PDB file of C-alpha atoms in Angstrom:
ATOM      1  CA  UNK N   1      19.194  -4.940   4.773  1.00 75.00           C
ATOM      2  CA  UNK N   2      20.061  -4.604   1.018  1.00 82.00           C
ATOM      3  CA  UNK N   3      22.235  -2.101  -0.419  1.00 89.00           C
ATOM      4  CA  UNK N   4      22.703  -1.128  -4.239  1.00 95.00           C
ATOM      5  CA  UNK N   5      25.195   0.899  -5.516  1.00 96.00           C
ATOM      6  CA  UNK N   6      25.270   1.831  -8.903  1.00 97.00           C
ATOM      7  CA  UNK N   7      28.167   3.462 -11.462  1.00 97.00           C
ATOM      8  CA  UNK N   8      28.640   5.768 -13.018  1.00 97.00           C
ATOM      9  CA  UNK N   9      26.231   8.339 -12.342  1.00 97.00           C
ATOM     10  CA  UNK N  10      26.489  10.056 -15.237  1.00 98.00           C
ATOM     11  CA  UNK N  11      27.626   8.561 -19.129  1.00 98.00           C
ATOM     12  CA  UNK N  12      28.091  10.209 -22.120  1.00 98.00           C
ATOM     13  CA  UNK N  13      28.477   8.107 -25.346  1.00 97.00           C
ATOM     14  CA  UNK N  14      28.388   8.710 -29.354  1.00 98.00           C
ATOM     15  CA  UNK N  15      25.376   7.535 -31.025  1.00 98.00           C
ATOM     16  CA  UNK N  16      26.363   4.039 -32.200  1.00 97.00           C
ATOM     17  CA  UNK N  17      28.385   3.132 -29.354  1.00 98.00           C
ATOM     18  CA  UNK N  18      27.960   0.758 -26.605  1.00 98.00           C
ATOM     19  CA  UNK N  19      26.988   1.844 -22.951  1.00 98.00           C
ATOM     20  CA  UNK N  20      27.652  -0.432 -19.736  1.00 98.00           C
ATOM     21  CA  UNK N  21      26.001   0.482 -16.387  1.00 98.00           C
ATOM     22  CA  UNK N  22      26.999  -1.490 -13.583  1.00 98.00           C
ATOM     23  CA  UNK N  23      25.483  -2.134 -10.207  1.00 98.00           C
ATOM     24  CA  UNK N  24      26.613  -4.154  -7.189  1.00 97.00           C
ATOM     25  CA  UNK N  25      24.363  -5.565  -4.189  1.00 95.00           C
ATOM     26  CA  UNK N  26      25.273  -6.644  -0.743  1.00 92.00           C
ATOM     27  CA  UNK N  27      22.595  -9.498   0.036  1.00 89.00           C
ATOM     28  CA  UNK N  28      23.767 -12.586  -1.548  1.00 87.00           C
ATOM     29  CA  UNK N  29      20.450 -14.147  -1.333  1.00 85.00           C
ATOM     30  CA  UNK N  30      18.743 -11.511  -3.528  1.00 89.00           C
ATOM     31  CA  UNK N  31      17.043 -13.423  -6.613  1.00 87.00           C
ATOM     32  CA  UNK N  32      15.637 -10.609  -8.916  1.00 90.00           C
ATOM     33  CA  UNK N  33      17.392  -7.669 -10.710  1.00 94.00           C
ATOM     34  CA  UNK N  34      15.291  -5.442 -13.087  1.00 95.00           C
ATOM     35  CA  UNK N  35      16.397  -2.248 -14.701  1.00 97.00           C
ATOM     36  CA  UNK N  36      14.112   0.681 -15.261  1.00 97.00           C
ATOM     37  CA  UNK N  37      14.506   3.505 -17.721  1.00 97.00           C
ATOM     38  CA  UNK N  38      13.164   6.892 -16.799  1.00 95.00           C
ATOM     39  CA  UNK N  39      12.657   9.889 -19.123  1.00 94.00           C
ATOM     40  CA  UNK N  40      12.309  13.327 -17.728  1.00 89.00           C
ATOM     41  CA  UNK N  41       9.171  13.688 -15.959  1.00 86.00           C
ATOM     42  CA  UNK N  42       7.908  10.353 -16.816  1.00 89.00           C
ATOM     43  CA  UNK N  43       7.323   7.400 -15.007  1.00 93.00           C
ATOM     44  CA  UNK N  44      10.096   4.428 -14.367  1.00 94.00           C
ATOM     45  CA  UNK N  45       9.498   1.941 -17.205  1.00 94.00           C
ATOM     46  CA  UNK N  46      11.083  -1.606 -17.038  1.00 94.00           C
ATOM     47  CA  UNK N  47      13.381  -2.467 -19.636  1.00 96.00           C
ATOM     48  CA  UNK N  48      14.619  -6.025 -18.879  1.00 96.00           C
ATOM     49  CA  UNK N  49      15.052  -7.985 -15.699  1.00 94.00           C
ATOM     50  CA  UNK N  50      16.959 -10.970 -14.977  1.00 93.00           C
ATOM     51  CA  UNK N  51      16.710 -13.729 -11.911  1.00 89.00           C
ATOM     52  CA  UNK N  52      19.171 -15.433 -10.214  1.00 82.00           C
ATOM     53  CA  UNK N  53      19.076 -18.650 -11.830  1.00 83.00           C
ATOM     54  CA  UNK N  54      20.682 -17.186 -15.260  1.00 85.00           C
ATOM     55  CA  UNK N  55      23.870 -15.440 -16.034  1.00 91.00           C
ATOM     56  CA  UNK N  56      22.584 -13.340 -19.012  1.00 95.00           C
ATOM     57  CA  UNK N  57      19.140 -11.819 -20.742  1.00 94.00           C
ATOM     58  CA  UNK N  58      19.098 -10.408 -23.927  1.00 96.00           C
ATOM     59  CA  UNK N  59      16.330  -8.181 -25.578  1.00 94.00           C
ATOM     60  CA  UNK N  60      17.553  -6.931 -29.083  1.00 96.00           C
ATOM     61  CA  UNK N  61      19.948  -4.059 -28.034  1.00 97.00           C
ATOM     62  CA  UNK N  62      19.635  -4.553 -24.538  1.00 98.00           C
ATOM     63  CA  UNK N  63      21.345  -6.979 -22.205  1.00 98.00           C
ATOM     64  CA  UNK N  64      21.854  -7.727 -18.564  1.00 98.00           C
ATOM     65  CA  UNK N  65      24.635  -9.885 -17.033  1.00 97.00           C
ATOM     66  CA  UNK N  66      24.434 -11.233 -13.743  1.00 96.00           C
ATOM     67  CA  UNK N  67      27.686 -12.380 -11.573  1.00 95.00           C
ATOM     68  CA  UNK N  68      26.340 -14.028  -8.413  1.00 92.00           C
ATOM     69  CA  UNK N  69      29.788 -14.619  -6.749  1.00 93.00           C
ATOM     70  CA  UNK N  70      30.846 -10.988  -7.195  1.00 94.00           C
ATOM     71  CA  UNK N  71      27.335  -9.733  -6.684  1.00 94.00           C
ATOM     72  CA  UNK N  72      27.125  -7.474  -9.249  1.00 95.00           C
ATOM     73  CA  UNK N  73      25.065  -6.926 -12.127  1.00 97.00           C
ATOM     74  CA  UNK N  74      25.294  -4.902 -15.629  1.00 98.00           C
ATOM     75  CA  UNK N  75      23.329  -3.439 -18.451  1.00 98.00           C
ATOM     76  CA  UNK N  76      24.713  -3.360 -21.745  1.00 98.00           C
ATOM     77  CA  UNK N  77      23.243  -1.256 -24.701  1.00 98.00           C
ATOM     78  CA  UNK N  78      24.617  -1.545 -27.914  1.00 97.00           C
ATOM     79  CA  UNK N  79      24.080   0.484 -31.148  1.00 98.00           C
ATOM     80  CA  UNK N  80      22.790   3.437 -29.039  1.00 98.00           C
ATOM     81  CA  UNK N  81      20.485   5.737 -30.181  1.00 97.00           C
ATOM     82  CA  UNK N  82      19.080   9.484 -29.001  1.00 96.00           C
ATOM     83  CA  UNK N  83      16.084   8.141 -27.581  1.00 96.00           C
ATOM     84  CA  UNK N  84      18.248   5.936 -25.373  1.00 97.00           C
ATOM     85  CA  UNK N  85      18.925   9.255 -23.266  1.00 97.00           C
ATOM     86  CA  UNK N  86      17.440   8.810 -20.177  1.00 97.00           C
ATOM     87  CA  UNK N  87      18.010   7.997 -16.389  1.00 97.00           C
ATOM     88  CA  UNK N  88      18.485   4.240 -15.813  1.00 98.00           C
ATOM     89  CA  UNK N  89      17.999   2.660 -12.416  1.00 97.00           C
ATOM     90  CA  UNK N  90      19.154  -0.614 -11.305  1.00 97.00           C
ATOM     91  CA  UNK N  91      17.187  -2.707  -8.502  1.00 96.00           C
ATOM     92  CA  UNK N  92      17.703  -5.774  -6.285  1.00 93.00           C
ATOM     93  CA  UNK N  93      14.962  -7.827  -4.270  1.00 87.00           C
ATOM     94  CA  UNK N  94      15.633 -10.122  -1.573  1.00 70.00           C
ATOM     95  CA  UNK N  95      14.616 -13.492  -1.150  1.00 63.00           C
ATOM     96  CA  UNK N  96      12.540 -13.612   1.566  1.00 61.00           C
ATOM     97  CA  UNK N  97       9.042 -15.018   0.925  1.00 54.00           C
ATOM     98  CA  UNK N  98       7.028 -12.108   2.209  1.00 56.00           C
ATOM     99  CA  UNK N  99       9.684  -9.256   1.029  1.00 66.00           C
ATOM    100  CA  UNK N 100       8.231  -7.692  -1.877  1.00 76.00           C
ATOM    101  CA  UNK N 101      10.096  -4.451  -2.100  1.00 85.00           C
ATOM    102  CA  UNK N 102      12.923  -3.562  -4.654  1.00 91.00           C
ATOM    103  CA  UNK N 103      16.031  -1.577  -3.191  1.00 92.00           C
ATOM    104  CA  UNK N 104      17.040   0.989  -6.305  1.00 95.00           C
ATOM    105  CA  UNK N 105      20.244   2.218  -6.941  1.00 96.00           C
ATOM    106  CA  UNK N 106      20.973   5.797  -7.163  1.00 96.00           C
ATOM    107  CA  UNK N 107      20.577   5.960 -11.225  1.00 97.00           C
ATOM    108  CA  UNK N 108      22.879   6.721 -14.155  1.00 98.00           C
ATOM    109  CA  UNK N 109      22.096   9.920 -16.573  1.00 97.00           C
ATOM    110  CA  UNK N 110      22.856   8.525 -19.976  1.00 98.00           C
ATOM    111  CA  UNK N 111      23.308  11.031 -22.780  1.00 98.00           C
ATOM    112  CA  UNK N 112      23.967   9.871 -26.537  1.00 97.00           C
ATOM    113  CA  UNK N 113      25.664  12.220 -28.432  1.00 95.00           C
ATOM    114  CA  UNK N 114      24.496  12.503 -32.220  1.00 91.00           C
TER     115      UNK N 114
ATOM    116  CA  UNK H   1      -4.887   4.139 -21.201  1.00 52.00           C
ATOM    117  CA  UNK H   2      -5.161   1.428 -18.886  1.00 74.00           C
ATOM    118  CA  UNK H   3      -1.872   1.876 -16.986  1.00 92.00           C
ATOM    119  CA  UNK H   4      -1.372   2.948 -13.506  1.00 96.00           C
ATOM    120  CA  UNK H   5      -3.314   6.206 -12.666  1.00 96.00           C
ATOM    121  CA  UNK H   6      -2.248   8.863  -9.954  1.00 97.00           C
ATOM    122  CA  UNK H   7      -4.197  12.016  -8.770  1.00 97.00           C
ATOM    123  CA  UNK H   8      -3.303  14.896  -8.329  1.00 97.00           C
ATOM    124  CA  UNK H   9      -0.292  14.931 -10.588  1.00 96.00           C
ATOM    125  CA  UNK H  10       1.108  18.204  -8.422  1.00 97.00           C
ATOM    126  CA  UNK H  11       0.193  19.279  -5.109  1.00 98.00           C
ATOM    127  CA  UNK H  12       1.685  22.378  -3.268  1.00 98.00           C
ATOM    128  CA  UNK H  13       0.822  22.616   0.359  1.00 98.00           C
ATOM    129  CA  UNK H  14       2.112  24.551   3.305  1.00 98.00           C
ATOM    130  CA  UNK H  15       3.923  22.941   6.224  1.00 97.00           C
ATOM    131  CA  UNK H  16       1.817  21.464   8.683  1.00 97.00           C
ATOM    132  CA  UNK H  17      -1.289  20.805   6.527  1.00 98.00           C
ATOM    133  CA  UNK H  18      -2.448  17.273   5.433  1.00 98.00           C
ATOM    134  CA  UNK H  19      -2.466  15.654   2.099  1.00 98.00           C
ATOM    135  CA  UNK H  20      -3.797  12.896   0.518  1.00 98.00           C
ATOM    136  CA  UNK H  21      -3.188  11.131  -2.843  1.00 98.00           C
ATOM    137  CA  UNK H  22      -4.893   8.420  -4.779  1.00 98.00           C
ATOM    138  CA  UNK H  23      -3.470   5.671  -6.913  1.00 98.00           C
ATOM    139  CA  UNK H  24      -5.666   3.695  -9.111  1.00 97.00           C
ATOM    140  CA  UNK H  25      -3.990   0.526 -10.283  1.00 96.00           C
ATOM    141  CA  UNK H  26      -4.243  -1.735 -13.185  1.00 94.00           C
ATOM    142  CA  UNK H  27      -7.463  -3.429 -13.175  1.00 91.00           C
ATOM    143  CA  UNK H  28      -6.342  -6.833 -12.687  1.00 86.00           C
ATOM    144  CA  UNK H  29      -3.445  -6.575 -10.403  1.00 91.00           C
ATOM    145  CA  UNK H  30      -3.640  -7.300  -6.942  1.00 91.00           C
ATOM    146  CA  UNK H  31      -0.350  -6.062  -5.477  1.00 92.00           C
ATOM    147  CA  UNK H  32       0.242  -2.372  -4.995  1.00 95.00           C
ATOM    148  CA  UNK H  33       3.056  -0.650  -3.972  1.00 95.00           C
ATOM    149  CA  UNK H  34       4.045   3.079  -2.677  1.00 97.00           C
ATOM    150  CA  UNK H  35       7.731   4.377  -3.313  1.00 96.00           C
ATOM    151  CA  UNK H  36       9.036   7.963  -2.928  1.00 96.00           C
ATOM    152  CA  UNK H  37      11.635   9.596  -4.983  1.00 95.00           C
ATOM    153  CA  UNK H  38      13.534  12.767  -4.459  1.00 94.00           C
ATOM    154  CA  UNK H  39      15.576  14.514  -7.033  1.00 89.00           C
ATOM    155  CA  UNK H  40      18.546  12.828  -8.296  1.00 87.00           C
ATOM    156  CA  UNK H  41      17.683   9.362  -6.448  1.00 92.00           C
ATOM    157  CA  UNK H  42      16.186   6.577  -7.132  1.00 94.00           C
ATOM    158  CA  UNK H  43      12.587   5.377  -5.835  1.00 94.00           C
ATOM    159  CA  UNK H  44      12.533   4.205  -2.104  1.00 94.00           C
ATOM    160  CA  UNK H  45      10.027   1.783  -0.833  1.00 93.00           C
ATOM    161  CA  UNK H  46       7.275   2.804   1.429  1.00 94.00           C
ATOM    162  CA  UNK H  47       4.666   0.020   1.611  1.00 94.00           C
ATOM    163  CA  UNK H  48       3.201  -2.878  -0.171  1.00 91.00           C
ATOM    164  CA  UNK H  49      -0.483  -4.266  -0.567  1.00 93.00           C
ATOM    165  CA  UNK H  50      -1.847  -7.587  -1.585  1.00 91.00           C
ATOM    166  CA  UNK H  51      -5.099  -6.830  -2.166  1.00 92.00           C
ATOM    167  CA  UNK H  52      -6.783  -5.129   1.048  1.00 93.00           C
ATOM    168  CA  UNK H  53      -4.082  -6.118   3.291  1.00 92.00           C
ATOM    169  CA  UNK H  54      -0.864  -3.931   3.966  1.00 92.00           C
ATOM    170  CA  UNK H  55       2.104  -6.594   4.248  1.00 89.00           C
ATOM    171  CA  UNK H  56       4.962  -4.527   4.432  1.00 87.00           C
ATOM    172  CA  UNK H  57       6.107  -0.741   5.595  1.00 89.00           C
ATOM    173  CA  UNK H  58       9.350   0.863   5.441  1.00 88.00           C
ATOM    174  CA  UNK H  59      11.045   2.578   8.435  1.00 84.00           C
ATOM    175  CA  UNK H  60      10.920   5.599   5.976  1.00 79.00           C
ATOM    176  CA  UNK H  61       7.028   5.685   6.754  1.00 83.00           C
ATOM    177  CA  UNK H  62       6.673   7.554   9.933  1.00 86.00           C
ATOM    178  CA  UNK H  63       3.376   7.876  11.956  1.00 91.00           C
ATOM    179  CA  UNK H  64       2.561  10.865   9.972  1.00 95.00           C
ATOM    180  CA  UNK H  65       1.800   8.692   6.987  1.00 96.00           C
ATOM    181  CA  UNK H  66      -0.815   6.409   6.547  1.00 95.00           C
ATOM    182  CA  UNK H  67      -1.948   4.127   3.574  1.00 96.00           C
ATOM    183  CA  UNK H  68      -5.102   2.315   2.786  1.00 96.00           C
ATOM    184  CA  UNK H  69      -6.444  -0.007   0.212  1.00 96.00           C
ATOM    185  CA  UNK H  70      -9.881  -0.832   1.570  1.00 91.00           C
ATOM    186  CA  UNK H  71     -11.529  -2.486  -1.199  1.00 87.00           C
ATOM    187  CA  UNK H  72      -8.402  -3.982  -2.625  1.00 86.00           C
ATOM    188  CA  UNK H  73      -8.686  -1.891  -5.440  1.00 91.00           C
ATOM    189  CA  UNK H  74      -7.569   1.890  -5.178  1.00 96.00           C
ATOM    190  CA  UNK H  75      -5.244   3.352  -2.726  1.00 98.00           C
ATOM    191  CA  UNK H  76      -4.781   6.267  -0.561  1.00 98.00           C
ATOM    192  CA  UNK H  77      -1.585   7.576   0.702  1.00 98.00           C
ATOM    193  CA  UNK H  78      -2.197  10.600   3.353  1.00 97.00           C
ATOM    194  CA  UNK H  79       0.730  12.369   4.817  1.00 97.00           C
ATOM    195  CA  UNK H  80      -0.457  14.544   8.039  1.00 97.00           C
ATOM    196  CA  UNK H  81       1.366  17.520   9.486  1.00 97.00           C
ATOM    197  CA  UNK H  82       3.479  18.190   6.325  1.00 97.00           C
ATOM    198  CA  UNK H  83       7.241  18.829   6.476  1.00 96.00           C
ATOM    199  CA  UNK H  84       9.622  20.490   4.092  1.00 96.00           C
ATOM    200  CA  UNK H  85      11.248  17.041   3.865  1.00 95.00           C
ATOM    201  CA  UNK H  86       8.377  15.287   2.556  1.00 96.00           C
ATOM    202  CA  UNK H  87       8.737  17.386  -0.682  1.00 97.00           C
ATOM    203  CA  UNK H  88       9.176  14.431  -3.110  1.00 97.00           C
ATOM    204  CA  UNK H  89       7.616  12.492  -5.983  1.00 97.00           C
ATOM    205  CA  UNK H  90       5.285   9.659  -4.700  1.00 98.00           C
ATOM    206  CA  UNK H  91       5.282   6.707  -7.118  1.00 97.00           C
ATOM    207  CA  UNK H  92       2.636   4.039  -7.025  1.00 97.00           C
ATOM    208  CA  UNK H  93       3.204   0.813  -8.802  1.00 96.00           C
ATOM    209  CA  UNK H  94       1.065  -2.423  -9.244  1.00 94.00           C
ATOM    210  CA  UNK H  95       1.656  -5.691 -10.196  1.00 91.00           C
ATOM    211  CA  UNK H  96      -0.112  -9.301 -10.662  1.00 87.00           C
ATOM    212  CA  UNK H  97       0.586 -12.384  -8.823  1.00 75.00           C
ATOM    213  CA  UNK H  98       0.719 -14.019  -5.374  1.00 65.00           C
ATOM    214  CA  UNK H  99       3.768 -15.788  -3.761  1.00 63.00           C
ATOM    215  CA  UNK H 100       7.310 -15.043  -3.324  1.00 63.00           C
ATOM    216  CA  UNK H 101       8.181 -14.428  -6.820  1.00 69.00           C
ATOM    217  CA  UNK H 102       7.740 -10.458  -7.670  1.00 75.00           C
ATOM    218  CA  UNK H 103       6.509  -9.766 -11.178  1.00 79.00           C
ATOM    219  CA  UNK H 104       7.578  -6.556 -13.013  1.00 86.00           C
ATOM    220  CA  UNK H 105       6.343  -3.441 -11.466  1.00 90.00           C
ATOM    221  CA  UNK H 106       3.888  -1.093 -13.589  1.00 93.00           C
ATOM    222  CA  UNK H 107       4.624   2.571 -12.110  1.00 95.00           C
ATOM    223  CA  UNK H 108       2.101   5.326 -12.410  1.00 96.00           C
ATOM    224  CA  UNK H 109       3.183   9.025 -13.473  1.00 94.00           C
ATOM    225  CA  UNK H 110       3.505   9.948  -9.647  1.00 96.00           C
ATOM    226  CA  UNK H 111       2.335  12.602  -7.747  1.00 97.00           C
ATOM    227  CA  UNK H 112       4.830  15.593  -7.018  1.00 97.00           C
ATOM    228  CA  UNK H 113       4.587  17.024  -3.559  1.00 98.00           C
ATOM    229  CA  UNK H 114       5.984  20.578  -2.718  1.00 98.00           C
ATOM    230  CA  UNK H 115       5.921  21.692   1.219  1.00 98.00           C
ATOM    231  CA  UNK H 116       6.255  25.442   1.511  1.00 97.00           C
TER     232      UNK H 116
END
């Protein structure tokens, strides 16, 4: 089955700098890759997602890139702000018509230092 | 708030007791999912419903776990004979749509279970 590895487990950056979180997946046929942000004690919230037919997607300060050949995808946050501090999870979904489960990475705790 | 609602928010129980959690999805969503999240880990898939049909179950869902969605609206997750290893946050999510394409999941705030 699908396996998702996420790095780093913790990341600390200065406010205004960029942050990059990377994930690798094992199933080359996976076709959907969302990123979730989870603040302490709150629900995971989708911040951006990408499907396998595109290589990059951007939404304001957040971007995701996908390299299908290398089976990895990355989250890029530019001009970081204190409210970006949270745990970020990547996930992947397999291509099976019936399969609806997401496999999540272990999470990255991002801290933005003022 | 028209998001996914879960009840209770917290549940403390003694080992061996049965517990039941409820999830009310976003009203127009026909897909409902249960995930489990332990401290410091990402959510792990447990099961998935499309309307009232339970279409997928994880191997994590032992015979002590059962989930229902009788009318295709709210869902319940029951754990029988709880064990300390069942302590976790149980997350419910919902999404619209049909077919193979997975729409974005909307998570609830979860039910935190502590088994003593």
